[in-house]
Short mmCIF file of C-alpha atoms and ligand atoms in Angstrom, two decimals:
data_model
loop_
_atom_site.label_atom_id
_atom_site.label_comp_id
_atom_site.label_asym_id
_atom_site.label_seq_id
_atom_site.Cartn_x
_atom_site.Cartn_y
_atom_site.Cartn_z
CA UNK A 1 0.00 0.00 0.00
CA UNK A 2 1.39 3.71 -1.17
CA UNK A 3 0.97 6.47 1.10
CA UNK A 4 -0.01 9.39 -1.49
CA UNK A 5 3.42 9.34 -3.13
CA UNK A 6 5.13 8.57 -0.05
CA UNK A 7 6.67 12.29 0.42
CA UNK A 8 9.35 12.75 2.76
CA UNK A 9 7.65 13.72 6.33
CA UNK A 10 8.08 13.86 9.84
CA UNK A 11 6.65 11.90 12.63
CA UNK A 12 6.36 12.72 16.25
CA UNK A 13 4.98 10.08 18.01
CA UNK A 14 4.90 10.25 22.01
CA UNK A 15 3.80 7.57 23.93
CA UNK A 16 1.90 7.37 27.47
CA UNK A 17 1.36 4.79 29.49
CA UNK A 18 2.78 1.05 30.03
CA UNK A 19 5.26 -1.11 27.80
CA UNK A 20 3.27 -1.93 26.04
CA UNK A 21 2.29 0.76 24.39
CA UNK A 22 6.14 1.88 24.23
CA UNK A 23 6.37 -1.17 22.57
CA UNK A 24 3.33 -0.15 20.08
CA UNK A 25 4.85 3.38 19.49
CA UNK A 26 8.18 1.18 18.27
CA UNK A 27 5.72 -0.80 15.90
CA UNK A 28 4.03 2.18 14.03
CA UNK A 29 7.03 4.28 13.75
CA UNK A 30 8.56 0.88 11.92
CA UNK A 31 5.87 1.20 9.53
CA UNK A 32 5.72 4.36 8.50
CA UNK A 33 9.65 4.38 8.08
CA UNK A 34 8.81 2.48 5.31
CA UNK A 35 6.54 5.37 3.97
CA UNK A 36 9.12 7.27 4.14
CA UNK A 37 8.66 9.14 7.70
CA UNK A 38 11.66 10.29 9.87
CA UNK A 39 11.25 10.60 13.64
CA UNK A 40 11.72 14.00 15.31
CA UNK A 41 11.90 15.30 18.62
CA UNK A 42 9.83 17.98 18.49
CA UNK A 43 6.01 18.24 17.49
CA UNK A 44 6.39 21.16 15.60
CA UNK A 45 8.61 19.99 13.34
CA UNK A 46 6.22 17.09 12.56
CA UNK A 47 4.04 16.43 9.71
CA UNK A 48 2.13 13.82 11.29
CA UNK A 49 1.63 14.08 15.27
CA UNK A 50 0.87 10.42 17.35
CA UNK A 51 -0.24 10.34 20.88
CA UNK A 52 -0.48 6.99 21.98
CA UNK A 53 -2.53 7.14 24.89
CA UNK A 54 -3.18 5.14 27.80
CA UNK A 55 -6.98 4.75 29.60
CA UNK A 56 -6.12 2.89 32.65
CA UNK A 57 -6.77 6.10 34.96
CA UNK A 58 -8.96 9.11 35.09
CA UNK A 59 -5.33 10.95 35.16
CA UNK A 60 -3.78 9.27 32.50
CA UNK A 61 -6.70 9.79 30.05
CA UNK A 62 -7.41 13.27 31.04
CA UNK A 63 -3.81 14.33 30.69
CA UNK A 64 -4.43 13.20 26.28
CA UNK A 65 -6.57 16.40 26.44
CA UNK A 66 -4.81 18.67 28.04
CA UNK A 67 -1.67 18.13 25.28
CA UNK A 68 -4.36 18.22 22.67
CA UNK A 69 -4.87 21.74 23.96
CA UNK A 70 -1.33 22.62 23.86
CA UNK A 71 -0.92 20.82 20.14
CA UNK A 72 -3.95 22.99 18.96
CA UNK A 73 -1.39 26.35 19.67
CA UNK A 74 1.22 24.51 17.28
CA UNK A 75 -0.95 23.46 14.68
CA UNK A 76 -2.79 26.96 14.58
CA UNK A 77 0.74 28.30 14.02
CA UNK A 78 2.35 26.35 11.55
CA UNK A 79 2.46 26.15 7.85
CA UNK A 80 2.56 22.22 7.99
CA UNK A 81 -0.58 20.53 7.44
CA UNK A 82 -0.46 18.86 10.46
CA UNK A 83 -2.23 15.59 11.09
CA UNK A 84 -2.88 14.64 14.34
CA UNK A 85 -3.71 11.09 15.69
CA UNK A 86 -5.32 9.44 18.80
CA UNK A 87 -3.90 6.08 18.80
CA UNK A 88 -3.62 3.54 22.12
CA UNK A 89 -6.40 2.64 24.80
CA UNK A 90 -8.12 6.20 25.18
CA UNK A 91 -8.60 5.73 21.13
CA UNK A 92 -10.59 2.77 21.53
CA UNK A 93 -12.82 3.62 24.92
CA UNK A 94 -13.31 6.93 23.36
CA UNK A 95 -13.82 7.30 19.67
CA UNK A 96 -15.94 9.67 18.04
CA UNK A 97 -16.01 11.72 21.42
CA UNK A 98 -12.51 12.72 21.11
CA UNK A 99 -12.83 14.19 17.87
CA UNK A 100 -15.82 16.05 19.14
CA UNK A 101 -13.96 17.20 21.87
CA UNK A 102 -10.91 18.26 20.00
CA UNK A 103 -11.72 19.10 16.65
CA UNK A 104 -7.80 19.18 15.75
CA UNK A 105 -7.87 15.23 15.67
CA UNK A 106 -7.65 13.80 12.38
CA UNK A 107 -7.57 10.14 13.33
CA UNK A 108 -8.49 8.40 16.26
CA UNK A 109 -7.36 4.46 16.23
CA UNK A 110 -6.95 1.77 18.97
CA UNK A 111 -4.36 -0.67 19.89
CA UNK A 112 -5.90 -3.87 17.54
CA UNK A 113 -6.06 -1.71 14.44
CA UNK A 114 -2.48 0.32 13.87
CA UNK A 115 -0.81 -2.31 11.70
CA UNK A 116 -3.86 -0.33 9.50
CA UNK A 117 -1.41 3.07 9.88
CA UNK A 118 -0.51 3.21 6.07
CA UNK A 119 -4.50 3.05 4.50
CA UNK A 120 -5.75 5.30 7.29
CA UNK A 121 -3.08 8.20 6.85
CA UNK A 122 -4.13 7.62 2.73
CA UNK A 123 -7.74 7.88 3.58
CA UNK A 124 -7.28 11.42 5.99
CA UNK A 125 -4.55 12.81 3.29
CA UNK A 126 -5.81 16.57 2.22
CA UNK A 127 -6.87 16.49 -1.41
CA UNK A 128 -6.94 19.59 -3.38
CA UNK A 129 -10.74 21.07 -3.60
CA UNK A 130 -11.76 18.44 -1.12
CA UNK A 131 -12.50 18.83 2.75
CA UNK A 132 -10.42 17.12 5.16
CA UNK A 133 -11.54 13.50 6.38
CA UNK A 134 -11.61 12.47 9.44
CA UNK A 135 -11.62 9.00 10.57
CA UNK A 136 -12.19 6.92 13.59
CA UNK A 137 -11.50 3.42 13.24
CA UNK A 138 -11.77 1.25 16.52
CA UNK A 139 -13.33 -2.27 15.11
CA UNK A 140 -11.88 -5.54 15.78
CA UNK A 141 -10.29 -6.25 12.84
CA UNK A 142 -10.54 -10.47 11.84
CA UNK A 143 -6.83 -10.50 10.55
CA UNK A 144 -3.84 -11.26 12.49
CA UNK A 145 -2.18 -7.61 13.54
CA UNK A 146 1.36 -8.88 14.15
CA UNK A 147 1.65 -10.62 10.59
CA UNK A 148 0.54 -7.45 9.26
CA UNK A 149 2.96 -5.69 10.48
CA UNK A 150 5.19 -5.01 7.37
CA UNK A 151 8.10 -2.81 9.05
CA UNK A 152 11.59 -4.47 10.08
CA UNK A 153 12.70 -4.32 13.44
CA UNK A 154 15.76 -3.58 11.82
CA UNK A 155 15.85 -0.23 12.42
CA UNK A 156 15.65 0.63 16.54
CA UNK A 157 18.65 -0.46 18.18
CA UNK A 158 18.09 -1.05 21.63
CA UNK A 159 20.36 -3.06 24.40
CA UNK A 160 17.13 -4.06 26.32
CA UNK A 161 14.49 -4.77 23.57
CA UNK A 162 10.53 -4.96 24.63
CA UNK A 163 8.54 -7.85 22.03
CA UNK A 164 5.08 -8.37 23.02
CA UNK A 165 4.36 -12.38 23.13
CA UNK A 166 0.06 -11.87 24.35
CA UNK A 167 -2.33 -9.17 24.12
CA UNK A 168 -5.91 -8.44 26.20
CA UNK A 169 -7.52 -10.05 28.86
CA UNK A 170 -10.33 -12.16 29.74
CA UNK A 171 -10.01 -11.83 33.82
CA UNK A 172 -12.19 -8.53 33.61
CA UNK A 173 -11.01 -7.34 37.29
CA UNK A 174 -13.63 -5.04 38.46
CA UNK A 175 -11.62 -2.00 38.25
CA UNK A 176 -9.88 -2.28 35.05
CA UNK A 177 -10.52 -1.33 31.07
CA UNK A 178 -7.96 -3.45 29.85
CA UNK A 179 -10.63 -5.91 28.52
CA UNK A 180 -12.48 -3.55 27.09
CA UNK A 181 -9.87 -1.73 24.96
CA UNK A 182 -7.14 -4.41 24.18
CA UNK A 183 -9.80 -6.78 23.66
CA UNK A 184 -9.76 -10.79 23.96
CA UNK A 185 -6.43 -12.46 25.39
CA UNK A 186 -4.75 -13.69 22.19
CA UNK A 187 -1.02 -15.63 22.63
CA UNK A 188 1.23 -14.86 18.96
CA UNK A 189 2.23 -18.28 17.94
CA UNK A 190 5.94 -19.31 19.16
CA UNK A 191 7.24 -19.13 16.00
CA UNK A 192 6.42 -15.65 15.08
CA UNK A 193 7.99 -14.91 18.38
CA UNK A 194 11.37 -16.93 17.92
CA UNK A 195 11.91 -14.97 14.47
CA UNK A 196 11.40 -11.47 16.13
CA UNK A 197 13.65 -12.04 18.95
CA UNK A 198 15.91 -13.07 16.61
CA UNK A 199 15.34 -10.23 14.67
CA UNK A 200 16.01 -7.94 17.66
CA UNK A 201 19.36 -9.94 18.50
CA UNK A 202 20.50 -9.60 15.38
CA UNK A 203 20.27 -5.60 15.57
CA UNK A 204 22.52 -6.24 19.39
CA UNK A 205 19.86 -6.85 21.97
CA UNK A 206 21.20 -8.44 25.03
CA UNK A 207 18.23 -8.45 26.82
CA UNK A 208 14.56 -9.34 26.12
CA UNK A 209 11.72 -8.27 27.96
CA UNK A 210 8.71 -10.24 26.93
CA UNK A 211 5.49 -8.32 27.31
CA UNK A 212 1.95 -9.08 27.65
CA UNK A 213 -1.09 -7.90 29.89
CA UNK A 214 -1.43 -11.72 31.17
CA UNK A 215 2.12 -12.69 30.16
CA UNK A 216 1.94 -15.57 32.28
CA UNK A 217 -1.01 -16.81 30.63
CA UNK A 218 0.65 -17.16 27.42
CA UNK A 219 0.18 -20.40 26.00
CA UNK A 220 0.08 -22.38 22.35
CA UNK A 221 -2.32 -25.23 21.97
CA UNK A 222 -4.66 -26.60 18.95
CA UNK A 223 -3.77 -23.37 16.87
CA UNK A 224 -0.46 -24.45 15.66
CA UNK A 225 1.82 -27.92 15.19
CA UNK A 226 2.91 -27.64 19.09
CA UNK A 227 1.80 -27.25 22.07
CA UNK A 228 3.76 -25.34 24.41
CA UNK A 229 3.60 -23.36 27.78
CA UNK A 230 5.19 -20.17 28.96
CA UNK A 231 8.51 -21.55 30.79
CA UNK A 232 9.09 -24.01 27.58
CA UNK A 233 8.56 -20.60 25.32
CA UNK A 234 11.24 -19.07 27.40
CA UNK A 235 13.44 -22.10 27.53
CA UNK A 236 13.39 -22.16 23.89
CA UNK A 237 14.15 -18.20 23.62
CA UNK A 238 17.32 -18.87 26.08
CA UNK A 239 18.64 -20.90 23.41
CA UNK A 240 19.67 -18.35 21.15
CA UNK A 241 22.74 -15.83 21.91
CA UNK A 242 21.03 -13.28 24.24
CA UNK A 243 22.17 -12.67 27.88
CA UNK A 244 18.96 -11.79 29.84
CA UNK A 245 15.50 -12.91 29.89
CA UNK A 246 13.04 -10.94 31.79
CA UNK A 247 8.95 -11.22 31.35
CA UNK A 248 5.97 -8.64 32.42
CA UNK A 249 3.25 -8.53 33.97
CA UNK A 250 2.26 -11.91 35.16
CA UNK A 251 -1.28 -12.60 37.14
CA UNK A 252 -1.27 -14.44 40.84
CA UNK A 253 -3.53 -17.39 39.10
CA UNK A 254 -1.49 -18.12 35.91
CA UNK A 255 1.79 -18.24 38.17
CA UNK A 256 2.78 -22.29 37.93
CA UNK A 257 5.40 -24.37 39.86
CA UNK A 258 6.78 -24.59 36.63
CA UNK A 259 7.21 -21.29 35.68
CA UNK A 260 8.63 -20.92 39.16
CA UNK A 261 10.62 -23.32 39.32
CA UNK A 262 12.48 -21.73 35.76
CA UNK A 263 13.90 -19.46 37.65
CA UNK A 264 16.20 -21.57 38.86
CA UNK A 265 16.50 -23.61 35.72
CA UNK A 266 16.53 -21.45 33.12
CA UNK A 267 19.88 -18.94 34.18
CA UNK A 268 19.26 -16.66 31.29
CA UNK A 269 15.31 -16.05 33.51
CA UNK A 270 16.43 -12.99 35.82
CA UNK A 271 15.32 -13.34 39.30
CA UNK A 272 12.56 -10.61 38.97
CA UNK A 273 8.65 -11.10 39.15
CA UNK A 274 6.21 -8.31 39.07
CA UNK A 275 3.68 -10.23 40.31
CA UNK A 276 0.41 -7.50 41.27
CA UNK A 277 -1.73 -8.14 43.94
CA UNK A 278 -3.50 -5.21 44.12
CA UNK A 279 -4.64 -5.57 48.14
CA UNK A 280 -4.32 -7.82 50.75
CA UNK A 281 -7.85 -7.92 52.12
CA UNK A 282 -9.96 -11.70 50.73
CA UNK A 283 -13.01 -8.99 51.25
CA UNK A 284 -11.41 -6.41 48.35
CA UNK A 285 -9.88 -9.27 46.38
CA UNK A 286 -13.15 -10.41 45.86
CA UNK A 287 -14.66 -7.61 44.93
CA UNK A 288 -11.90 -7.02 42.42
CA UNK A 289 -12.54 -10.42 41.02
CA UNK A 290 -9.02 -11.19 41.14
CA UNK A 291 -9.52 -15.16 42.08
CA UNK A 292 -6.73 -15.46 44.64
CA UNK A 293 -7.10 -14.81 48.18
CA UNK A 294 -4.15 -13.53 50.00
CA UNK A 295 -2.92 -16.18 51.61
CA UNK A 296 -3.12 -17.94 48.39
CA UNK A 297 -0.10 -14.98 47.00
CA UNK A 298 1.89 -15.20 49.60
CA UNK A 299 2.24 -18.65 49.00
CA UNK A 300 3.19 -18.24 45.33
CA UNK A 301 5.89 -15.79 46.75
CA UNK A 302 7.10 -18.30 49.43
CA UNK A 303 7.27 -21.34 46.63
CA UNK A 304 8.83 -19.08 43.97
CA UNK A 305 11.51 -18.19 46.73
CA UNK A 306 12.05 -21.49 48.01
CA UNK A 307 13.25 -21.82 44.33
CA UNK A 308 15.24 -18.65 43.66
CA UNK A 309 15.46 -17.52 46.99
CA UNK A 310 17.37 -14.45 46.02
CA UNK A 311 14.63 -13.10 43.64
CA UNK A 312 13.52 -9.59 43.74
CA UNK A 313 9.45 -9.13 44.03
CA UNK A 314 7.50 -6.67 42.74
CA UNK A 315 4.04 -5.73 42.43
CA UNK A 316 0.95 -3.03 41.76
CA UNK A 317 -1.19 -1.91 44.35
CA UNK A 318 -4.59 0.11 44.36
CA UNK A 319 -6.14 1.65 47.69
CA UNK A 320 -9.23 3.20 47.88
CA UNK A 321 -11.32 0.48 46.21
CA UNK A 322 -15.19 0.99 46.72
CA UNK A 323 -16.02 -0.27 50.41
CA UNK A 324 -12.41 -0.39 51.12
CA UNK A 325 -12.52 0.28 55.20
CA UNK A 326 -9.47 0.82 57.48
CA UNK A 327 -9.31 -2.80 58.29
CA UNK A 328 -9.19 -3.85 54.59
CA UNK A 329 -6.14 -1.21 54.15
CA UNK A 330 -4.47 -2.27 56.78
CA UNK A 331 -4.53 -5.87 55.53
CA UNK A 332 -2.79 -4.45 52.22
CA UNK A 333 0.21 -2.94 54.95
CA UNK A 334 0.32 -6.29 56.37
CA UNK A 335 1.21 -8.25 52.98
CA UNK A 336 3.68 -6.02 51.90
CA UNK A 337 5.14 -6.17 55.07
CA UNK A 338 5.01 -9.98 54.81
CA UNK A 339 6.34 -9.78 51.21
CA UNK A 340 9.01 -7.34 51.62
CA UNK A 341 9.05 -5.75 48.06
CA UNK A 342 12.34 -4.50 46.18
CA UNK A 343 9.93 -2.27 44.30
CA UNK A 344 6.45 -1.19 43.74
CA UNK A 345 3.29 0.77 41.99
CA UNK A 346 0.88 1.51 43.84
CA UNK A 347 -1.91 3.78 42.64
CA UNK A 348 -5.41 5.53 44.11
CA UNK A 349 -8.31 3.47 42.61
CA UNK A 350 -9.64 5.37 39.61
CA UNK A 351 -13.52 5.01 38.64
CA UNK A 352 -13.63 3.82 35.26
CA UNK A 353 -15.79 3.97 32.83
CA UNK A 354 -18.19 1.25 32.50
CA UNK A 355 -16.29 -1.01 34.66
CA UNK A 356 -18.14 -2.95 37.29
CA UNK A 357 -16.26 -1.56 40.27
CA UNK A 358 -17.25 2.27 38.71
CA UNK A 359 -20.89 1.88 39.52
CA UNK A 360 -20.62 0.84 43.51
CA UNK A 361 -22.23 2.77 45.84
CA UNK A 362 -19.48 2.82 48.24
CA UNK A 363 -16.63 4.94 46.73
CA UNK A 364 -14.22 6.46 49.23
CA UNK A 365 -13.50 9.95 49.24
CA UNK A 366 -10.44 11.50 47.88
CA UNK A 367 -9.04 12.37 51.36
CA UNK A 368 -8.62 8.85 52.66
CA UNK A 369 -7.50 7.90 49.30
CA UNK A 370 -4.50 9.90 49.44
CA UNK A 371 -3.94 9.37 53.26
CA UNK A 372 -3.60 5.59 52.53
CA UNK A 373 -1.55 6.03 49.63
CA UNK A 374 0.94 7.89 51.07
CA UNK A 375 1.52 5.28 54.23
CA UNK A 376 1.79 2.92 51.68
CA UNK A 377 3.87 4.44 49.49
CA UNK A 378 5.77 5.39 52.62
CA UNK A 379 6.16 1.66 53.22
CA UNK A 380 7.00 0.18 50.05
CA UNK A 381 10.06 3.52 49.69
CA UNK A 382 11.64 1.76 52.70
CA UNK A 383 11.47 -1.54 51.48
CA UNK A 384 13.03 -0.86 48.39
CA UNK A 385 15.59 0.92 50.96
CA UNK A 386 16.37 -2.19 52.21
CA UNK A 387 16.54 -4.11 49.31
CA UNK A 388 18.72 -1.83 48.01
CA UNK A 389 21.03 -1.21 51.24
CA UNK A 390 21.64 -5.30 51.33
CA UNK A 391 23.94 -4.45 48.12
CA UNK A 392 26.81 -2.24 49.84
CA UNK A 393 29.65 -3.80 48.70
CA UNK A 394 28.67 -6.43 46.55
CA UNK A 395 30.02 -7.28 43.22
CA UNK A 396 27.25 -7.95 41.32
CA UNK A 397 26.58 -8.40 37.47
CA UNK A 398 25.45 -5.00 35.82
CA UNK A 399 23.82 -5.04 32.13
CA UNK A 400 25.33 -1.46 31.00
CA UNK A 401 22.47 -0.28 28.65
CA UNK A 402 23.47 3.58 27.85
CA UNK A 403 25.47 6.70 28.59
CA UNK A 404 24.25 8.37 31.76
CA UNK A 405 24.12 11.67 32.83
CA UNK A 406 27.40 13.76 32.76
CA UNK A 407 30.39 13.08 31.31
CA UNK A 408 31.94 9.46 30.95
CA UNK A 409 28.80 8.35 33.10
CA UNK A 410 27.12 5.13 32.13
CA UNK A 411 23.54 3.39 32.88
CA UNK A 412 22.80 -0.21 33.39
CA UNK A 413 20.38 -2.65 35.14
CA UNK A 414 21.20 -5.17 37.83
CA UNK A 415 19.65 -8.78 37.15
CA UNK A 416 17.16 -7.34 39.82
CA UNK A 417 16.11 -4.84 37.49
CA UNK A 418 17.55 -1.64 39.77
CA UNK A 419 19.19 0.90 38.16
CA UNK A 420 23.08 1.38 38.86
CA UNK A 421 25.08 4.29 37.59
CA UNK A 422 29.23 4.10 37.08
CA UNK A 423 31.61 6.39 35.74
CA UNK A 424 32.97 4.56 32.47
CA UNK A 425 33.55 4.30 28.29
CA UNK A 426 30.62 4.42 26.24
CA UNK A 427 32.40 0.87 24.44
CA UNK A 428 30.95 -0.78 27.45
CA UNK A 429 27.37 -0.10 26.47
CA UNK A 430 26.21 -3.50 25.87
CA UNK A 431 28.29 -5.94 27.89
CA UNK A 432 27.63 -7.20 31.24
CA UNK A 433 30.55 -6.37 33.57
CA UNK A 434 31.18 -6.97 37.55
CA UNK A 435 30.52 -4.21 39.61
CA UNK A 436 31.44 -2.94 42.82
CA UNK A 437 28.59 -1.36 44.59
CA UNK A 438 29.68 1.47 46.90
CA UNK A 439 26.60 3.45 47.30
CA UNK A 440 23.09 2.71 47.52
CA UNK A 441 20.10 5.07 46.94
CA UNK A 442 16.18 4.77 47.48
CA UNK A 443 15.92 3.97 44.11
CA UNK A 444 19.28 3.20 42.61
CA UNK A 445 22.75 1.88 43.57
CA UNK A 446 26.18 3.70 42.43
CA UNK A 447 28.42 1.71 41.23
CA UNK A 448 32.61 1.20 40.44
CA UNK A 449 33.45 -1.43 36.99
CA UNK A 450 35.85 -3.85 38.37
N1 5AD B 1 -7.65 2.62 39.25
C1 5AD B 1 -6.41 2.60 39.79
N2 5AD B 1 -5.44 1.77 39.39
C2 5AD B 1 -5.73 0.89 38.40
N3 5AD B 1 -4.99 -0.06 37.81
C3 5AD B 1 -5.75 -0.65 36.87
N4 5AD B 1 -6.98 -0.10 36.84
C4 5AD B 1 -7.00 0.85 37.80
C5 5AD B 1 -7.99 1.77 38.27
N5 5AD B 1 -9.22 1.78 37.75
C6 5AD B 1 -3.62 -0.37 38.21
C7 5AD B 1 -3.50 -1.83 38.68
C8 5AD B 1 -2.78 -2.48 37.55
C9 5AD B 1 -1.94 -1.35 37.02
C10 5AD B 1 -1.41 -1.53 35.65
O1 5AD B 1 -2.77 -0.23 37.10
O2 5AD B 1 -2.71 -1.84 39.85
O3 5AD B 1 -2.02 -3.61 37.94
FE1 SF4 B 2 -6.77 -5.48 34.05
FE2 SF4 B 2 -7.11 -7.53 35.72
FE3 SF4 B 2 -6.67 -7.99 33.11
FE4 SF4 B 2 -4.67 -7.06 34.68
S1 SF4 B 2 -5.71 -9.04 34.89
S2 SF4 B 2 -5.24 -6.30 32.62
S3 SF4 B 2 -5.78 -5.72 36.09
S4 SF4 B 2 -8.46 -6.98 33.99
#
C-alpha cells in the first residue's frame, strides 16, 4: 500500500502509558519508516503528530486532552498541514467523542487496528478542492495484527528490547478497562515470536523483555503444530545468543510451579517477578474479582523463593477500592510487610468507565485515598531501601544499557532490574561487567566497573 506518493515527512509520536504501548509506538514508527517518515523530537517539526494514549486512569486519560490543547497552539501556528492522531487505549474507549472534543484530531485508532497506519493516513490525506476526512477506526479487525505488520525491526537499536508475546484479557477485574480496549487475550504463535527475537538480537539486543497484559497466561495449543507453555517458550528463547530474559506482567492465578521453578532452571530467567496483587484484604480481592485470596499470593511468593530464593518481588497496588474500610487497608500494609518488596506501583483506585467496580455505591472519598496512599507508598520507599542497602559492597553483574548523565557516566540494570550508575567508556554499552557497589540510593545503587 502507497501512502499518497510517499513524500518525505516527519513523525512525532509520544507515547503514554505502560510497555506496552512503548512497545506499540516502536511498531508504528517501523511502519511508517517504510513510507518514508523520519522521527523528530519535536512536534512542531512534525508532519504527522501520534499520541499513543493510555486509559487505565482518570489521570492518565485526562492528561491526552490537556496536550491536545497545547498541540492545537502549534498546529494553529504552523504552515505544515499537520495531522494529528489518537492512537492507544483512550482511542478505543473513546472514539468519536474525542474528535468532538478536539476538533484538531484527524484520526483516532486503537491498539488492535495500527498495523492499518498506512490506508488510514491515505484515507485522511488533504486532497486539493476536497475537505479534510476524518476518521475513527476502533473495530476488531478479523486478521492477524502482528503478521501485518510489514516494518523491520531492523531499524531501533536497543540493548534491552521490549517484544510483546500476548495481548488483552479475559479476567475482567472489576476496576480495570484493559478488557475492554485491548480486547480478547490472544497468545502470537511461538514461532512468530522466535523470528522477532531473533530479529532484535540480530540488531545487538542483550536483553529481552517479553510483554503481555497476562504474560503468564501465554500459552500455544490446537492453533499451531505444538503445544507449548510459557517456561518451555522461554526455555526455547534462552537458546539463542542473548544474555537476559526478563517477562511482564504476570497474574497471581497463571503463576505455575513450573514457571517458578524456571527461575532456577533457566539462568538466562532474571530473578525478577512483578507479580500485582493489588490488596491484601480476601473482602477487596473479591470484589476485584481477582480469584486469589491472600494467603493464596503469599504462597506463590514463598514457593517461587524457596526456588530462587534471592529473587527480587514486585508488584501493583490500588487503595481506595469501593467499600475499602481501614481494616481492609491495613490488611494491604500487612502483605507487603510480609512480602518485603524490592519495588512497587501503587496507585489511588480510579472510577472507570463502564467497569463494574465504577458503579458501587461505596466509593471512598479522595481524602482517605490519598492518606492511605501515602503510608503505603511510605512503606514500600523503605522496602526498596532495604533491598537496596543489602547491596553495599557487593560485586554484582550490571547489564550497561546507555550513557548516563554527565560526562563518561554510564547506565545499566542489575539482574534485579535496579538501576546502577558508574563512571565509564561508552564501548561498554552492551556488555555485562562486575561491579562494585559502593553506594546505595532509594531507588538506585552507584556503582565502580571492576
Ligand atoms: N484505578 C487505579 N489503578 C488501576 N490499575 C488498573 N486499573 C486501575 C484503576 N481503575 C492499576 C493496577 C494495575 C496497574 C497496571 O494499574 O494496579 O495492575
Ligand atoms: Fe486489568 Fe485484571 Fe486484566 Fe490485569 S488481569 S489487565 S488488572 S483486567
Amino acid at each position: 500500500m502507497q501512502i499518497t506518493q510517499d513524500k518525505k515527512r516527519n513523525l512525532f509520536i509520544k507515547s503514554y502509558g505502560c510497555q506496552m504501548n512503548e512497545y506499540d509506538s516502536e511498531r508504528m514508527t517501523e511502519i511508517l519508516e517504510k513510507h518514508n517518515y523520519s522521527s523528530v523530537d519535536e512536534p512542531n517539526q512534525a508532519d504527522l503528530i501520534i499520541l499513543n494514549t493510555c486509559h487505565i486512569r482518570e489521570k492518565a486519560a485526562e492528561k491526552i486532552y490537556s496536550e491536545l490543547g497545547r498541540l492545537k497552539k502549534i498546529n494553529l501556528n504552523s504552515e505544515r498541514d499537520i495531522k494529528v492522531a489518537v492512537a492507544g487505549c483512550v482511542g478505543q474507549a473513546e472514539g468519536h467523542e474525542i474528535i468532538k472534543r478536539s476538533p484538531i484530531v484527524d484520526l483516532v485508532f486503537g491498539p488492535l487496528t495500527y498495523h492499518q497506519l498506512p490506508e488510514m493516513l491515505e484515507e485522511i490525506e488533504s486532497k486539493p478542492g476536497s475537505p479534510n476526512k476524518k476518521l475513527v477506526n476502533i473495530d476488531v479487525p478479523d486478521e492477524d495484527k502482528f503478521l501485518e505488520l510489514k516494518g523491520s525491526r531492523k531499524n531501533l537499536k536497543s540493548i534491552s528490547s521490549l517484544l510483546s508475546i500476548q495481548e488483552g484479557c479475559d479476567k475482567f477485574c472489576s476496576f480495570c478497562v484493559v478488557p475492554y480496549t485491548r480486547g480478547v487475550e490472544i497468545s502470537r504463535p511461538s514461532k512468530q515470536i522466535i523470528s522477532e527475537a531473533k530479529e532484535l538480537i540480530g540488531i545487538g539486543a542483550k536483553e529481552i523483555i517479553l510483554l503481555g497484559q497476562n504474560v503468564n497466561a501465554w500459552s500455544q495449543s490446537n492453533e499451531t503444530d505444538i503445544d507449548m507453555t510459557f517456561p518451555e517458550l522461554i526455555k526455547e528463547i534462552s537458546k539463542l545468543n542473548i544474555d537476559r530474559i526478563r517477562y511482564i506482567t504476570s497474574h497471581p492465578r497463571d503463576m505455575t510451579e513450573e514457571l517458578m521453578k524456571s527461575h532456577k532452571e533457566i539462568t538466562k530467567l532474571q530473578p525478577y517477578l512483578h507479580l500485582p496483587v493489588q490488596s491484601g484484604s480476601d473482602k477487596i480481592l473479591k470484589e476485584m474479582n481477582r480469584n486469589y485470596t491472600s494467603q493464596e499470593y503469599i504462597d506463590i511468593i514463598n514457593k517461587t523463593r524457596e526456588y530462587r530464593p534471592d529473587i527480587a518481588i514486585s508488584g501493583d497496588f490500588i487503595v481506595g477500592f469501593p467499600g475499602e474500610t481501614d481494616y481492609d487497608f491495613e490488611a494491604t500494609l500487612d502483605i507487603v510487610r510480609k512480602v518485603k518488596y524490592a519495588h512497587a506501583y501503587s496507585f489511588k483506585y480510579s472510577p472507570r468507565p463502564g467497569t463494574p467496580a465504577a458503579l458501587k455505591q461505596e466509593q471512598i472519598n479522595e481524602e482517605v485515598k490519598s492518606d492511605r496512599l501515602k503510608k503505603l507508598q511510605e512503606l514500600i520507599r523503605q522496602q526498596t531501601k532495604d533491598f537496596n542497602a543489602g547491596f553495599l559492597d557487593k560485586d554484582i553483574d550490571v547489564l550497561i544499557e546507555k550513557k548516563g548523565i554527565g560526562e563518561n557516566r554510564l547506565t545499566g540494570r542489575s539482574s534485579y532490574l535496579q538501576p546502577v550508575h558508574m563512571s565509564g567508556d561508552t564501548s561498554f554499552i552492551g556488555e555485562i561487567l562486575k561491579v562494585k557497589i559502593v553506594k546505595t540510593r532509594d531507588n538506585s545503587l552507584e556503582g565502580i566497573i571492576l
